[in-house]
Amino acid sequence: MPQGGAIAMPYETLNLTTTAPVLSWANHELGSQEIKMAKNVASLPFVFKHVALMPDVHLGKGALVGSVIATQDAIIPAAVGVDIGCGMCAIKTPFTATQLEGKLKKIRQDIEAVIPVGFNENKTVEKTVSNWQRWADFKQLHPGIQDLQVKAMRQMGSLGGGNHFIEICLDTEDQVWVMLHSGSRNIGNKLAQCHISTGKELAKLANNKLPDPDLAYFVAGTPEFDAYWHDLQWAQNYARVNREVMMARVQRIVEQYLAGGKLTKPLLSVNCHHNYAEKETHYGEAVYVTRKGAVRARAGDYGIIPGSMGAKSYIVQGKGNAESYCSCSHGAGRLMSRTKAKGVYSLDDLIQQTEGVECRKDAGVLDEIPGAYKPIEQVMANQADLVEVVATLKQVVCIKG
């Protein structure tokens, strides 16, 4: 059991015959496909100690979204995923709710005008982006992406699509927050695909019988491992800076409307990945920790756990729970696929479920309807031993990718 005092919802050890146990904070029965995916990962010989499943766990590619996988001397590119470094950024501003009155639509329109969404990119490259020191390393990245530097530069400071978003929120004290969700854009996707392909080719050549081809891995000390690890760190840095560039733009817009353009300092800033891998020490051993849809939650670490475009979100601090590899969930987690959501819900449902939020209310975002996600309150209750809530937020403006 997790260390510390009394807990609301401890994990359970799944009844599986695997090399490593699987600990789940989901507090619900996993489906047959989810069980199979968990077994596949936990059966790999290099998995360390156990696999941890977060409360928002659901199907992914190769590994479950919402899983934390510690490995010794190996890394699985598809477990990290194709949106390397995807994560969240939030700032607590010095402004209050009354200052927003009558300005929400204009703020939303101005944000949409300066931050490209979907597949779009910036028309010009701003100085903050062109001055990023890590562009000097671009030529050392995988040969398969060498013609993408200009695109990567133009996409830095862009949101992307799917469940990526920018929100203006209020906390329970009516303080204004800005929050956004994005990752490493096309360049991270392409880098991931290149290395995933290499991993699968190596597995075939070695006649390595994997439970799932998407669990192809690299062994530490090999050129392939070193190349992937180098590119992974670069893409994770890109993702973090991408969020910083967008946040600076949104902050300036908010300042224009709420402070007459006067520069302000955030009262709190958080920027955290939830699709990434790092080398960490757990149980006294140096291991590679892959968080696929999970946030690092060491004691005192700030994290962000968003709901959906009509639900609450949470700023949290980690409790350093060892069994979770000091991790927590990255959101509510999908309850149904995008296709199913479009079949189940109507535009009227979307309008009803996003009442009071200044946002798009059209067929293009129907798959992001709040009803397609798990109830965020339950997800939070299931990880009371992993994090404590610092602030509870509710959006008043939402821009979807």
Short mmCIF file of C-alpha atoms in Angstrom, two decimals:
data_model
loop_
_atom_site.label_atom_id
_atom_site.label_comp_id
_atom_site.label_asym_id
_atom_site.label_seq_id
_atom_site.Cartn_x
_atom_site.Cartn_y
_atom_site.Cartn_z
CA MET A 1 0.00 0.00 0.00
CA PRO A 2 1.14 3.60 -0.56
CA GLN A 3 3.10 5.13 2.28
CA GLY A 4 1.73 7.96 4.41
CA GLY A 5 -1.55 8.59 6.22
CA ALA A 6 -5.10 7.48 5.39
CA ILE A 7 -5.99 7.61 1.71
CA ALA A 8 -9.30 7.95 -0.12
CA MET A 9 -8.72 5.55 -3.01
CA PRO A 10 -5.60 3.33 -2.94
CA TYR A 11 -4.44 1.41 -5.99
CA GLU A 12 -5.27 -2.21 -6.68
CA THR A 13 -2.94 -4.87 -8.06
CA LEU A 14 -4.53 -6.37 -11.16
CA ASN A 15 -4.95 -10.13 -11.24
CA LEU A 16 -2.56 -10.79 -14.13
CA THR A 17 0.16 -13.34 -14.81
CA THR A 18 2.97 -11.06 -15.94
CA THR A 19 6.69 -10.54 -15.36
CA ALA A 20 5.92 -7.30 -13.51
CA PRO A 21 2.75 -6.56 -11.50
CA VAL A 22 0.30 -3.91 -12.73
CA LEU A 23 -0.93 -1.39 -10.14
CA SER A 24 -4.10 0.50 -11.07
CA TRP A 25 -5.57 3.70 -9.63
CA ALA A 26 -8.50 3.53 -12.08
CA ASN A 27 -11.00 2.11 -9.56
CA HIS A 28 -12.93 0.47 -12.39
CA GLU A 29 -12.75 -2.77 -14.31
CA LEU A 30 -10.61 -2.50 -17.42
CA GLY A 31 -11.95 -3.79 -20.75
CA SER A 32 -10.47 -6.85 -22.43
CA GLN A 33 -8.39 -4.77 -24.85
CA GLU A 34 -7.08 -2.62 -22.02
CA ILE A 35 -6.18 -5.72 -20.00
CA LYS A 36 -4.35 -7.17 -23.01
CA MET A 37 -2.40 -3.94 -23.51
CA ALA A 38 -1.43 -3.82 -19.83
CA LYS A 39 -0.32 -7.48 -19.94
CA ASN A 40 1.74 -6.91 -23.08
CA VAL A 41 3.75 -4.13 -21.46
CA ALA A 42 4.11 -5.80 -18.05
CA SER A 43 5.42 -8.97 -19.73
CA LEU A 44 8.45 -7.27 -21.27
CA PRO A 45 11.67 -8.51 -19.61
CA PHE A 46 13.17 -5.06 -19.02
CA VAL A 47 10.16 -3.54 -17.22
CA PHE A 48 11.25 -2.48 -13.72
CA LYS A 49 9.36 -3.36 -10.52
CA HIS A 50 5.76 -2.78 -11.77
CA VAL A 51 3.60 -0.81 -14.22
CA ALA A 52 1.42 1.98 -12.79
CA LEU A 53 -1.96 2.84 -14.34
CA MET A 54 -3.42 6.27 -13.60
CA PRO A 55 -7.14 6.99 -12.92
CA ASP A 56 -7.73 8.27 -16.49
CA VAL A 57 -6.27 5.15 -18.15
CA HIS A 58 -7.64 4.18 -21.59
CA LEU A 59 -6.57 2.52 -24.84
CA GLY A 60 -3.53 3.87 -26.66
CA LYS A 61 -1.07 2.55 -29.22
CA GLY A 62 1.20 -0.18 -27.85
CA ALA A 63 0.75 1.02 -24.27
CA LEU A 64 -2.24 2.40 -22.41
CA VAL A 65 -2.69 6.16 -22.24
CA GLY A 66 -2.42 6.93 -18.54
CA SER A 67 0.38 4.46 -17.85
CA VAL A 68 3.75 4.92 -16.18
CA ILE A 69 6.41 2.46 -17.33
CA ALA A 70 9.83 2.26 -15.70
CA THR A 71 12.42 0.31 -17.70
CA GLN A 72 16.00 -0.78 -17.19
CA ASP A 73 18.43 -0.29 -20.08
CA ALA A 74 15.66 -0.02 -22.70
CA ILE A 75 13.11 2.45 -24.07
CA ILE A 76 9.92 1.93 -26.13
CA PRO A 77 9.41 4.82 -28.62
CA ALA A 78 5.72 4.06 -29.26
CA ALA A 79 5.05 4.09 -25.52
CA VAL A 80 6.19 7.71 -25.42
CA GLY A 81 4.01 8.30 -28.48
CA VAL A 82 4.07 10.58 -31.49
CA ASP A 83 3.27 13.87 -29.72
CA ILE A 84 6.57 13.95 -27.85
CA GLY A 85 6.52 16.35 -24.93
CA CYS A 86 2.79 17.04 -25.15
CA GLY A 87 1.72 18.73 -21.96
CA MET A 88 0.14 21.66 -20.16
CA CYS A 89 1.04 25.22 -19.24
CA ALA A 90 -0.84 27.53 -16.87
CA ILE A 91 -0.37 30.90 -15.20
CA LYS A 92 -2.27 32.54 -12.39
CA THR A 93 -2.73 36.20 -13.30
CA PRO A 94 -3.21 39.15 -10.92
CA PHE A 95 -6.65 39.81 -12.50
CA THR A 96 -10.14 38.99 -11.20
CA ALA A 97 -13.44 37.89 -12.76
CA THR A 98 -15.08 41.33 -12.73
CA GLN A 99 -12.37 42.66 -15.05
CA LEU A 100 -13.42 40.14 -17.73
CA GLU A 101 -17.03 41.29 -17.93
CA GLY A 102 -18.09 42.07 -21.51
CA LYS A 103 -14.66 41.17 -22.93
CA LEU A 104 -14.74 37.38 -23.36
CA LYS A 105 -15.69 37.24 -27.03
CA LYS A 106 -13.09 39.84 -28.03
CA ILE A 107 -10.38 38.08 -26.03
CA ARG A 108 -11.26 34.78 -27.71
CA GLN A 109 -11.19 36.38 -31.19
CA ASP A 110 -7.82 38.02 -30.55
CA ILE A 111 -6.29 34.76 -29.30
CA GLU A 112 -7.61 32.92 -32.38
CA ALA A 113 -6.07 35.65 -34.57
CA VAL A 114 -2.52 35.27 -33.18
CA ILE A 115 -2.25 31.53 -32.46
CA PRO A 116 -2.62 29.12 -35.40
CA VAL A 117 -4.69 25.99 -34.71
CA GLY A 118 -5.06 22.60 -36.43
CA PHE A 119 -2.46 22.09 -39.17
CA ASN A 120 -1.85 25.84 -39.50
CA GLU A 121 1.43 27.57 -38.76
CA ASN A 122 2.70 31.10 -38.20
CA LYS A 123 3.26 33.16 -41.34
CA THR A 124 6.44 34.63 -39.94
CA VAL A 125 8.95 33.46 -37.33
CA GLU A 126 9.17 35.77 -34.33
CA LYS A 127 12.50 36.65 -32.75
CA THR A 128 11.81 34.65 -29.58
CA VAL A 129 11.51 31.53 -31.76
CA SER A 130 14.43 32.14 -34.14
CA ASN A 131 16.71 32.84 -31.15
CA TRP A 132 16.00 29.47 -29.52
CA GLN A 133 19.41 27.96 -28.85
CA ARG A 134 18.41 24.38 -29.69
CA TRP A 135 18.03 25.16 -33.42
CA ALA A 136 21.82 24.76 -33.51
CA ASP A 137 21.28 21.03 -32.85
CA PHE A 138 18.81 20.53 -35.70
CA LYS A 139 21.38 19.03 -38.08
CA GLN A 140 22.14 16.34 -35.48
CA LEU A 141 18.52 15.14 -35.50
CA HIS A 142 17.26 12.16 -37.55
CA PRO A 143 18.08 12.46 -41.30
CA GLY A 144 14.42 11.87 -42.12
CA ILE A 145 13.37 15.31 -40.86
CA GLN A 146 16.16 17.50 -42.21
CA ASP A 147 13.86 19.29 -44.67
CA LEU A 148 11.44 20.29 -41.89
CA GLN A 149 13.36 23.00 -40.02
CA VAL A 150 11.48 25.93 -41.57
CA LYS A 151 8.15 24.24 -40.86
CA ALA A 152 9.24 23.48 -37.30
CA MET A 153 10.17 27.13 -36.78
CA ARG A 154 6.84 28.34 -38.15
CA GLN A 155 4.89 25.86 -36.03
CA MET A 156 6.55 26.85 -32.79
CA GLY A 157 3.86 28.98 -31.17
CA SER A 158 0.97 27.02 -32.72
CA LEU A 159 -1.64 24.90 -30.97
CA GLY A 160 -2.28 21.85 -33.13
CA GLY A 161 -5.56 19.93 -33.22
CA GLY A 162 -7.48 17.19 -31.43
CA ASN A 163 -7.80 17.84 -27.72
CA HIS A 164 -5.30 20.71 -27.66
CA PHE A 165 -6.80 23.92 -26.28
CA ILE A 166 -6.29 27.38 -24.81
CA GLU A 167 -8.54 28.52 -21.96
CA ILE A 168 -9.19 31.54 -19.80
CA CYS A 169 -10.35 30.19 -16.42
CA LEU A 170 -11.52 31.37 -13.03
CA ASP A 171 -10.59 29.71 -9.76
CA THR A 172 -12.82 29.47 -6.69
CA GLU A 173 -11.51 32.87 -5.54
CA ASP A 174 -12.51 34.43 -8.91
CA GLN A 175 -8.85 34.84 -9.89
CA VAL A 176 -8.13 34.71 -13.65
CA TRP A 177 -5.92 31.91 -15.00
CA VAL A 178 -4.65 31.14 -18.49
CA MET A 179 -4.18 27.47 -19.36
CA LEU A 180 -3.16 25.68 -22.54
CA HIS A 181 -2.46 22.17 -23.84
CA SER A 182 -0.08 21.42 -26.72
CA GLY A 183 3.05 19.51 -27.70
CA SER A 184 5.85 19.21 -30.25
CA ARG A 185 3.66 19.64 -33.33
CA ASN A 186 4.62 18.08 -36.69
CA ILE A 187 8.34 17.88 -35.95
CA GLY A 188 7.82 15.75 -32.83
CA ASN A 189 5.41 13.51 -34.72
CA LYS A 190 7.86 12.96 -37.59
CA LEU A 191 10.81 12.29 -35.27
CA ALA A 192 8.74 9.73 -33.35
CA GLN A 193 7.59 8.00 -36.52
CA CYS A 194 11.15 7.73 -37.83
CA HIS A 195 12.38 6.07 -34.63
CA ILE A 196 9.31 3.84 -34.20
CA SER A 197 9.90 2.57 -37.73
CA THR A 198 13.57 1.88 -36.95
CA GLY A 199 12.58 -0.03 -33.82
CA LYS A 200 10.15 -2.23 -35.74
CA GLU A 201 12.79 -2.98 -38.40
CA LEU A 202 15.31 -3.97 -35.73
CA ALA A 203 12.76 -6.27 -34.08
CA LYS A 204 12.11 -8.00 -37.41
CA LEU A 205 15.80 -8.44 -38.18
CA ALA A 206 16.40 -9.90 -34.71
CA ASN A 207 13.29 -12.09 -35.02
CA ASN A 208 12.25 -10.56 -31.74
CA LYS A 209 8.80 -11.96 -30.96
CA LEU A 210 7.00 -9.09 -29.28
CA PRO A 211 3.42 -9.30 -27.93
CA ASP A 212 2.68 -6.19 -30.02
CA PRO A 213 4.82 -4.72 -32.87
CA ASP A 214 4.28 -1.27 -31.32
CA LEU A 215 6.35 -2.38 -28.32
CA ALA A 216 9.54 -2.46 -30.36
CA TYR A 217 12.32 -1.06 -28.20
CA PHE A 218 15.90 0.18 -28.21
CA VAL A 219 18.56 -1.18 -25.87
CA ALA A 220 20.71 1.29 -23.94
CA GLY A 221 24.24 1.60 -25.29
CA THR A 222 23.25 1.02 -28.92
CA PRO A 223 23.47 3.75 -31.60
CA GLU A 224 19.70 3.50 -32.14
CA PHE A 225 18.99 4.11 -28.45
CA ASP A 226 21.39 7.05 -28.31
CA ALA A 227 19.91 8.62 -31.46
CA TYR A 228 16.35 8.28 -30.16
CA TRP A 229 17.20 9.60 -26.70
CA HIS A 230 18.94 12.64 -28.22
CA ASP A 231 15.97 13.42 -30.50
CA LEU A 232 13.48 12.76 -27.70
CA GLN A 233 15.12 15.34 -25.43
CA TRP A 234 15.22 17.88 -28.27
CA ALA A 235 11.52 17.38 -29.07
CA GLN A 236 10.56 17.60 -25.40
CA ASN A 237 12.38 20.92 -25.17
CA TYR A 238 10.64 22.10 -28.35
CA ALA A 239 7.24 21.24 -26.85
CA ARG A 240 7.98 23.14 -23.64
CA VAL A 241 9.12 26.26 -25.53
CA ASN A 242 6.14 25.99 -27.90
CA ARG A 243 3.83 26.31 -24.89
CA GLU A 244 5.87 29.21 -23.50
CA VAL A 245 5.63 31.13 -26.80
CA MET A 246 1.85 30.70 -26.95
CA MET A 247 1.41 31.56 -23.29
CA ALA A 248 3.36 34.82 -23.75
CA ARG A 249 1.04 35.80 -26.63
CA VAL A 250 -2.12 35.02 -24.67
CA GLN A 251 -0.78 36.85 -21.63
CA ARG A 252 -0.18 39.98 -23.72
CA ILE A 253 -3.77 39.87 -25.03
CA VAL A 254 -5.18 39.48 -21.53
CA GLU A 255 -3.00 42.39 -20.36
CA GLN A 256 -4.29 44.57 -23.21
CA TYR A 257 -7.88 44.07 -22.10
CA LEU A 258 -7.45 43.90 -18.34
CA ALA A 259 -4.43 46.14 -17.63
CA GLY A 260 -4.39 48.59 -20.53
CA GLY A 261 -1.34 46.85 -21.97
CA LYS A 262 0.71 47.12 -18.77
CA LEU A 263 3.05 44.15 -18.28
CA THR A 264 2.24 41.95 -15.30
CA LYS A 265 3.96 39.10 -13.50
CA PRO A 266 2.15 35.76 -13.04
CA LEU A 267 1.42 34.82 -9.44
CA LEU A 268 2.18 31.18 -10.33
CA SER A 269 3.50 29.49 -13.49
CA VAL A 270 3.35 25.76 -14.29
CA ASN A 271 4.67 23.98 -17.41
CA CYS A 272 4.62 20.18 -17.39
CA HIS A 273 4.89 17.35 -19.92
CA HIS A 274 2.55 14.37 -19.89
CA ASN A 275 3.87 12.38 -22.90
CA TYR A 276 7.58 11.93 -22.35
CA ALA A 277 10.46 9.94 -20.89
CA GLU A 278 13.24 10.88 -18.48
CA LYS A 279 15.98 9.11 -16.53
CA GLU A 280 15.03 9.07 -12.84
CA THR A 281 15.85 7.22 -9.64
CA HIS A 282 13.16 5.00 -8.11
CA TYR A 283 13.53 2.40 -5.38
CA GLY A 284 17.25 3.26 -5.36
CA GLU A 285 17.74 2.35 -9.04
CA ALA A 286 18.39 4.57 -12.07
CA VAL A 287 15.63 3.79 -14.58
CA TYR A 288 14.01 5.26 -17.67
CA VAL A 289 10.49 6.42 -16.79
CA THR A 290 7.99 6.78 -19.62
CA ARG A 291 4.85 8.69 -18.73
CA LYS A 292 2.30 8.11 -21.48
CA GLY A 293 -0.51 10.43 -20.49
CA ALA A 294 0.76 11.00 -16.95
CA VAL A 295 2.34 13.91 -15.07
CA ARG A 296 5.34 13.83 -12.76
CA ALA A 297 4.15 14.35 -9.17
CA ARG A 298 7.16 14.30 -6.87
CA ALA A 299 6.59 15.89 -3.46
CA GLY A 300 5.97 19.58 -4.15
CA ASP A 301 5.90 19.29 -7.96
CA TYR A 302 3.21 21.45 -9.54
CA GLY A 303 1.03 19.76 -12.14
CA ILE A 304 -2.08 20.42 -14.22
CA ILE A 305 -5.00 18.00 -14.58
CA PRO A 306 -7.62 19.35 -17.01
CA GLY A 307 -11.19 18.13 -17.41
CA SER A 308 -13.01 18.76 -20.69
CA MET A 309 -14.16 21.95 -22.42
CA GLY A 310 -17.13 22.21 -20.05
CA ALA A 311 -15.69 20.76 -16.85
CA LYS A 312 -13.38 21.77 -14.03
CA SER A 313 -9.59 21.56 -14.16
CA TYR A 314 -7.09 21.30 -11.33
CA ILE A 315 -3.73 22.76 -10.42
CA VAL A 316 -2.10 20.21 -8.11
CA GLN A 317 1.02 19.50 -6.11
CA GLY A 318 2.51 16.03 -6.01
CA LYS A 319 2.74 13.91 -2.87
CA GLY A 320 5.70 11.85 -4.11
CA ASN A 321 3.90 8.51 -4.05
CA ALA A 322 6.59 5.88 -4.70
CA GLU A 323 4.26 3.20 -6.09
CA SER A 324 3.08 5.55 -8.86
CA TYR A 325 6.70 6.43 -9.68
CA CYS A 326 5.76 9.89 -8.37
CA SER A 327 3.08 10.38 -11.03
CA CYS A 328 -0.56 11.39 -11.43
CA SER A 329 -3.16 11.50 -14.21
CA HIS A 330 -2.92 13.96 -17.10
CA GLY A 331 -6.64 14.66 -17.39
CA ALA A 332 -10.08 13.11 -17.24
CA GLY A 333 -9.39 10.58 -19.98
CA ARG A 334 -11.75 9.73 -22.82
CA LEU A 335 -14.89 7.76 -22.02
CA MET A 336 -15.63 7.10 -25.69
CA SER A 337 -13.85 7.43 -29.04
CA ARG A 338 -14.19 10.52 -31.20
CA THR A 339 -16.28 8.59 -33.74
CA LYS A 340 -18.62 7.27 -31.06
CA ALA A 341 -19.02 10.73 -29.52
CA LYS A 342 -20.15 12.14 -32.87
CA GLY A 343 -22.72 9.36 -33.14
CA VAL A 344 -24.02 9.69 -29.60
CA TYR A 345 -24.22 13.46 -29.15
CA SER A 346 -25.85 16.30 -31.08
CA LEU A 347 -25.01 19.99 -31.45
CA ASP A 348 -27.78 20.75 -28.97
CA ASP A 349 -25.97 18.53 -26.45
CA LEU A 350 -22.72 20.43 -27.09
CA ILE A 351 -24.44 23.79 -26.59
CA GLN A 352 -26.00 22.57 -23.35
CA GLN A 353 -22.80 21.02 -21.96
CA THR A 354 -20.70 24.14 -22.72
CA GLU A 355 -23.22 26.63 -21.37
CA GLY A 356 -21.50 29.70 -19.97
CA VAL A 357 -18.27 29.06 -21.93
CA GLU A 358 -17.23 31.39 -24.77
CA CYS A 359 -16.18 28.79 -27.35
CA ARG A 360 -16.97 27.18 -30.69
CA LYS A 361 -20.27 25.31 -30.63
CA ASP A 362 -20.22 23.59 -34.03
CA ALA A 363 -19.86 20.10 -35.52
CA GLY A 364 -16.08 20.55 -35.79
CA VAL A 365 -15.65 20.20 -32.01
CA LEU A 366 -18.48 17.75 -31.29
CA ASP A 367 -15.97 14.95 -30.61
CA GLU A 368 -14.59 17.08 -27.74
CA ILE A 369 -17.97 17.37 -25.99
CA PRO A 370 -17.62 17.02 -22.18
CA GLY A 371 -19.79 13.88 -22.20
CA ALA A 372 -17.10 12.05 -24.18
CA TYR A 373 -14.76 12.28 -21.17
CA LYS A 374 -14.73 10.61 -17.77
CA PRO A 375 -16.07 12.70 -14.87
CA ILE A 376 -13.04 14.66 -13.69
CA GLU A 377 -14.26 14.70 -10.05
CA GLN A 378 -14.11 10.89 -9.91
CA VAL A 379 -10.67 10.86 -11.53
CA MET A 380 -9.44 13.29 -8.86
CA ALA A 381 -10.98 11.25 -6.03
CA ASN A 382 -9.12 8.18 -7.28
CA GLN A 383 -5.72 9.87 -6.88
CA ALA A 384 -6.06 11.54 -3.51
CA ASP A 385 -2.91 9.64 -2.49
CA LEU A 386 -0.96 11.04 -5.47
CA VAL A 387 -1.69 14.78 -5.40
CA GLU A 388 -3.29 17.55 -3.41
CA VAL A 389 -5.40 20.24 -5.11
CA VAL A 390 -3.91 23.75 -5.12
CA ALA A 391 -6.61 25.42 -7.25
CA THR A 392 -9.86 24.38 -8.91
CA LEU A 393 -10.51 26.11 -12.23
CA LYS A 394 -13.53 26.52 -14.51
CA GLN A 395 -13.13 27.90 -18.02
CA VAL A 396 -14.98 30.95 -19.32
CA VAL A 397 -13.19 30.98 -22.70
CA CYS A 398 -12.06 27.90 -24.64
CA ILE A 399 -10.23 27.79 -27.98
CA LYS A 400 -9.96 24.27 -29.43
CA GLY A 401 -7.31 23.06 -31.85
#
